[in-house]
Coordinates of C-alpha atoms in Angstrom, one line a residue:
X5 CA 28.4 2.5 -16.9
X6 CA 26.7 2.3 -13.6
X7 CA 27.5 -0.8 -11.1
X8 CA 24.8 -3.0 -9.8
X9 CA 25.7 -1.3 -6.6
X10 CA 25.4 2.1 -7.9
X11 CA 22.5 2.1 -9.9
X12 CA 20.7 0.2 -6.6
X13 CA 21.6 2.9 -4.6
X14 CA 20.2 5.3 -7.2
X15 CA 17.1 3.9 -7.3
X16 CA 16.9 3.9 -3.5
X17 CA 17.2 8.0 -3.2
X18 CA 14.4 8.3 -5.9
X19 CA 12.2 6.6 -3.7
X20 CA 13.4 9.2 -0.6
X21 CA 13.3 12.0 -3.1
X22 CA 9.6 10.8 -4.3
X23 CA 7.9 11.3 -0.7
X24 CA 8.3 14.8 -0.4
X25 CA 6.4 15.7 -3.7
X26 CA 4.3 12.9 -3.7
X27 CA 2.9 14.2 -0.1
X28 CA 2.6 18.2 -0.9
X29 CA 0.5 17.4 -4.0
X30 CA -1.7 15.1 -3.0
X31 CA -2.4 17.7 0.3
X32 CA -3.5 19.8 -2.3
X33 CA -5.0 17.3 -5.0
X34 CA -6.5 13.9 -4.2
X35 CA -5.9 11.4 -6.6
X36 CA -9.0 11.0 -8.7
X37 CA -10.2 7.7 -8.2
X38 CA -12.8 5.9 -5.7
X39 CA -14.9 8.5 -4.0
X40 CA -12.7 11.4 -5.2
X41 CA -13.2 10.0 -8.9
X42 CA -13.7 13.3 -11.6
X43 CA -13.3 14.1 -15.0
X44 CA -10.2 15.5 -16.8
X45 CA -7.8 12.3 -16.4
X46 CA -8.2 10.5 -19.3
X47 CA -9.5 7.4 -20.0
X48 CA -10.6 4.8 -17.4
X49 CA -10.8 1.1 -16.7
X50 CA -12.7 -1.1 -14.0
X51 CA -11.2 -1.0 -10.9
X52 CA -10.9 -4.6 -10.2
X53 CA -8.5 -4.5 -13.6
X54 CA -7.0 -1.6 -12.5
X55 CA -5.5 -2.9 -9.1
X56 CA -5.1 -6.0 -10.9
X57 CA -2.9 -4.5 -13.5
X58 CA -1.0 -1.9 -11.1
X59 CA 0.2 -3.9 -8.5
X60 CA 1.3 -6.7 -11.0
X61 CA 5.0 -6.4 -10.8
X62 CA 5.3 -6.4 -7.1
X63 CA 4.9 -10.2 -8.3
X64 CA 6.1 -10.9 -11.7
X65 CA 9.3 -8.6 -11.5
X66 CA 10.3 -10.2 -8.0
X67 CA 9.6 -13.5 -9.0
X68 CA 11.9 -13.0 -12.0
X69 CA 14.8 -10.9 -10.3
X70 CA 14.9 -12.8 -7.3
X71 CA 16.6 -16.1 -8.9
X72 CA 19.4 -13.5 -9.9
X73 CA 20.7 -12.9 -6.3
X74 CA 23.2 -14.1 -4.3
X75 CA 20.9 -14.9 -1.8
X76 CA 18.9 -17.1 -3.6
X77 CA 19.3 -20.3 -2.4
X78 CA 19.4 -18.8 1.3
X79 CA 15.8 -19.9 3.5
X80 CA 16.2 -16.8 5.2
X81 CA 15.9 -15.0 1.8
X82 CA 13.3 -16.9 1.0
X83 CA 11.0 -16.6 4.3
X84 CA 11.9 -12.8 4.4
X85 CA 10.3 -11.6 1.0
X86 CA 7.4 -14.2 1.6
X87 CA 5.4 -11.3 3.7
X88 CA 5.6 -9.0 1.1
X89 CA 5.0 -11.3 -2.0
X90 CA 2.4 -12.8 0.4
X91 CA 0.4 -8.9 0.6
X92 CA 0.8 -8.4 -3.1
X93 CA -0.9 -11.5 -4.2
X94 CA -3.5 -10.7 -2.0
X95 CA -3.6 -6.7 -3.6
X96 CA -2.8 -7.9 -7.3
X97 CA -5.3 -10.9 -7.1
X98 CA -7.6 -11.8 -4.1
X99 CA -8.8 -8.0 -3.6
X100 CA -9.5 -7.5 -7.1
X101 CA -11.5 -10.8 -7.3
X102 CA -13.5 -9.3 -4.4
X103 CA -14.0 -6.0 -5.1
X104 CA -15.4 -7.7 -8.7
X105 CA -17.7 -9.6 -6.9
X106 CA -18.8 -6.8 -4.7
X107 CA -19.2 -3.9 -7.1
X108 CA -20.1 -5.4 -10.5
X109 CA -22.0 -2.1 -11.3
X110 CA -21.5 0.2 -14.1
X111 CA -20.2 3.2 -11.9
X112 CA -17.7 1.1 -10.9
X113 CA -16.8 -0.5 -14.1
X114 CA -15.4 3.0 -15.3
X115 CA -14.3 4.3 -12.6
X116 CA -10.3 4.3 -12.3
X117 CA -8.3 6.7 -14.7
X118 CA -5.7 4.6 -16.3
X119 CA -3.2 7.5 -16.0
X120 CA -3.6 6.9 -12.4
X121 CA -3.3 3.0 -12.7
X122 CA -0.3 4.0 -15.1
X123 CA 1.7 6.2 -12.6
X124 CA 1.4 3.4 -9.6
X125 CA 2.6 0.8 -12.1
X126 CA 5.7 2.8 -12.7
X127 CA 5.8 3.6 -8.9
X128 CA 5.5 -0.7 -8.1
X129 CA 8.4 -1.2 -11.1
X130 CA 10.8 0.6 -9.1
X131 CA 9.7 -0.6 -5.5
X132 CA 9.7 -4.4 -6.7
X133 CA 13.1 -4.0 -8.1
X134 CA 14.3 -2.3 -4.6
X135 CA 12.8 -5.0 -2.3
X136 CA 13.4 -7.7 -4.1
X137 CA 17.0 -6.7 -5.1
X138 CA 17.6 -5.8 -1.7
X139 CA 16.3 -9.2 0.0
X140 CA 18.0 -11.2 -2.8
X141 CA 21.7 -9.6 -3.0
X142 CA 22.6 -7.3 -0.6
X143 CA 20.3 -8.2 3.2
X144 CA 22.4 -9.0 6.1
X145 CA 21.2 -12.9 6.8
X146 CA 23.6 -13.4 10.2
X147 CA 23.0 -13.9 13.5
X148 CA 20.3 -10.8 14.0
X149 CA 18.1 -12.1 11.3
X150 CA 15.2 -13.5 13.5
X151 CA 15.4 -11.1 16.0
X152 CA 14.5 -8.4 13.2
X153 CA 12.4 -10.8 11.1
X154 CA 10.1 -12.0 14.1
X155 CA 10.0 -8.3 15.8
X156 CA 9.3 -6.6 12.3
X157 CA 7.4 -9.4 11.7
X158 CA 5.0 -9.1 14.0
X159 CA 4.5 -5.5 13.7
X160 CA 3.7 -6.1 9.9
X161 CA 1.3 -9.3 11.2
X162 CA -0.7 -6.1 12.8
X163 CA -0.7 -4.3 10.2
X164 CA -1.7 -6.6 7.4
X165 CA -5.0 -8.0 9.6
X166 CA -6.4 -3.7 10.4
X167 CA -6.0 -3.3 7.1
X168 CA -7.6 -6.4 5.1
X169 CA -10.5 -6.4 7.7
X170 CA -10.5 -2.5 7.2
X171 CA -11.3 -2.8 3.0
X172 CA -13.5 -5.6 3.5
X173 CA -15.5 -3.8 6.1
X174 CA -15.7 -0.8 3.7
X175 CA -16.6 -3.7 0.5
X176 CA -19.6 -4.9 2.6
X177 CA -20.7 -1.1 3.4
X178 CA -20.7 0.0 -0.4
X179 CA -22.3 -3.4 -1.5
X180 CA -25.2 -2.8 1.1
X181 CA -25.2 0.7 -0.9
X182 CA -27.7 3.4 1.0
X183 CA -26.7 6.5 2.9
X184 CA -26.3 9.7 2.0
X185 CA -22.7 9.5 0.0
X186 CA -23.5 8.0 -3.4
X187 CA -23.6 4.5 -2.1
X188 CA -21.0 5.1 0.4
X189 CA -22.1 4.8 4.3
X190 CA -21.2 5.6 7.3
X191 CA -18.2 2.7 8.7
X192 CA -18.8 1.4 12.2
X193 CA -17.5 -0.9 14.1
X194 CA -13.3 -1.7 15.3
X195 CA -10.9 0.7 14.9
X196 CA -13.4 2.7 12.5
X197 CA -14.8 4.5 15.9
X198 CA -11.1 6.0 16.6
X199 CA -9.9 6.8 12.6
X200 CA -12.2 7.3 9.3
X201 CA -8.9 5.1 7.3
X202 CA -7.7 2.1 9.4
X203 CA -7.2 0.3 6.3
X204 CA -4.5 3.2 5.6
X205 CA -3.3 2.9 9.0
X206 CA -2.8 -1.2 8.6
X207 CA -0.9 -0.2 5.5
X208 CA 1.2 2.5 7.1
X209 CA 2.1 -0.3 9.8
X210 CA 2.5 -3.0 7.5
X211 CA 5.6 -1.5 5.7
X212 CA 6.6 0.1 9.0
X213 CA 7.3 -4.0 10.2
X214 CA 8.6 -4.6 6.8
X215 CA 11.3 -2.2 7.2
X216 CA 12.1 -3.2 10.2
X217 CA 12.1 -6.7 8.8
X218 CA 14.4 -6.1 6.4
X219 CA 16.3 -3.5 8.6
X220 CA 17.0 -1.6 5.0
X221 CA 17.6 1.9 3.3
X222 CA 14.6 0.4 0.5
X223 CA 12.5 -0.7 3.7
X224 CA 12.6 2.6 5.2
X225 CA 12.2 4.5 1.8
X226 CA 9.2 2.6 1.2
X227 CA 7.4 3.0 4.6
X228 CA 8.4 6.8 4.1
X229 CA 6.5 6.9 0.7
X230 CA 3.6 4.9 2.1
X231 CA 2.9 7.5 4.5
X232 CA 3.3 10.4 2.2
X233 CA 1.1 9.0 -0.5
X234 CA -1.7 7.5 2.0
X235 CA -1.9 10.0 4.9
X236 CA -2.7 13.1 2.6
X237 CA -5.3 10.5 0.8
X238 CA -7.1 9.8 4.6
X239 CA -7.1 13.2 5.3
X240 CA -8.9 13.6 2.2
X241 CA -11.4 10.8 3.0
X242 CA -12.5 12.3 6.5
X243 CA -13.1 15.5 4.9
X244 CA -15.0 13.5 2.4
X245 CA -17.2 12.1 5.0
X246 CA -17.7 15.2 7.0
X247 CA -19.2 16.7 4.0
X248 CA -20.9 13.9 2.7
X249 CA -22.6 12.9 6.4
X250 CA -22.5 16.3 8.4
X251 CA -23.6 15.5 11.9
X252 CA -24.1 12.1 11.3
X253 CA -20.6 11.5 11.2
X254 CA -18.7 11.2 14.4
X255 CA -16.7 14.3 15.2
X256 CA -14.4 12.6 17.4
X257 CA -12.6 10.6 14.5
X258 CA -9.4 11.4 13.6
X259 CA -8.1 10.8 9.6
X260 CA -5.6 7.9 10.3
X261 CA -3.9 8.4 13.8
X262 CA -6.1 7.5 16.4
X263 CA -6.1 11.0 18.7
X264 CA -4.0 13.0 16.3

């Protein structure tokens, strides 16, 4: 039988041995939902139900393995997970709310494969168990706590506000419908005239701040698999839109690094 220790530790090299795969396939396949939504993955669901559904245990499975710590009862456990419980109600509830409100159409009502939603509820399983295992029983709570909490802190503060703004910028745009992409248009505005996908950037940077937060092997792991899964999936959205818009799209954007 495995330790708690041991199968911790386990679960924190599959999410380091995940990135590497996760990024070389989706350089070569895009995941087939929003605008690179096509046939041949199965059944699908609405979107809003879909995010819903997906990013779920990033709330329920913290909230129920937290109590279980020995860090429980510590504030600074408690103020250190609040950022990342804090993104996924906003994910698991708020955006879907929106994004309801905002696309009620019937393209949008089938349009996310629920293999897709299937695999990133697996994926959230094992990253709730990491961060909140991590925070709860085994973070260092001493003397270097705020220094790492308020500088991580505010790098994931940074993040989190690019890349809210960032979605609902891109809600607005594909409620206004028009354009030549299939009710997509062309984003304007902010951080949009440097990078087709700051809301991928804000993301990247949000879980850049939480590992340095957290100052942890899952923290790190994490930020690691964000940018593998996310910056083949921008690269794949500013190819989109330089198809989709030709010379009306600004050739001086970059996919998600401003200048790179």
């Amino acid at each position: 039988m495995f330790s708690d220790e041991e199968f911790y530790g386990g679960c924190v090299f599959s999410l380091f041995f995940l990135s590497l795969p996760t990024a070389v396939s989706l350089l070569f396949i895009s995941a087939p939902y929003g605008r690179h939504r096509r046939g041949g993955w199965g059944p699908a669901v609405s979107p809003p139900v879909a995010w819903c559904v997906m990013e779920s245990p990033t709330i329920w499975l913290t909230l129920l393995l937290f109590p279980h710590g020995k860090n429980r009862r510590n504030p600074r456990a408690m103020i250190l997970i609040s950022p990342y419980l804090l993104h996924y109600l906003h994910r698991a509830v708020v955006y879907p709310l929106r994004l309801l409100r905002k696309t009620p159409g019937a393209k949008e009502a089938s349009g996310f494969p629920a293999s897709v939603a299937a695999m990133a509820f697996g994926f959230n399983l094992l990253n709730a168990y990491l961060q909140s295992r991590w925070v709860s029983e085994y973070a260092d709570l001493g003397e270097s706590f705020w220094l790492r909490f308020c500088g991580g802190g505010a790098v994931f503060v940074a993040g989190a506000a690019v890349n809210v703004w960032s979605d609902y910028r891109l809600l607005d745009l594909k409620e206004s419908g028009g354009g030549g992409g299939g009710g997509y248009r062309v984003p304007r505005g902010g951080i949009f005239e440097w990078i087709s996908c700051p809301n991928y950037f804000g993301e990247m940077v949000e879980w850049l701040g939480w590992a340095l937060m957290t100052w942890s092997w899952a923290g790190l792991g994490f930020f690691i698999y964000t940018v593998a899964n996310l910056g083949p999936r921008a690269v794949a959205h500013h190819n989109w839109y330089l198809e989709k818009f030709g010379e009306d799209y600004p050739k001086s954007r970059r996919p998600f690094i401003p200048s790179i």
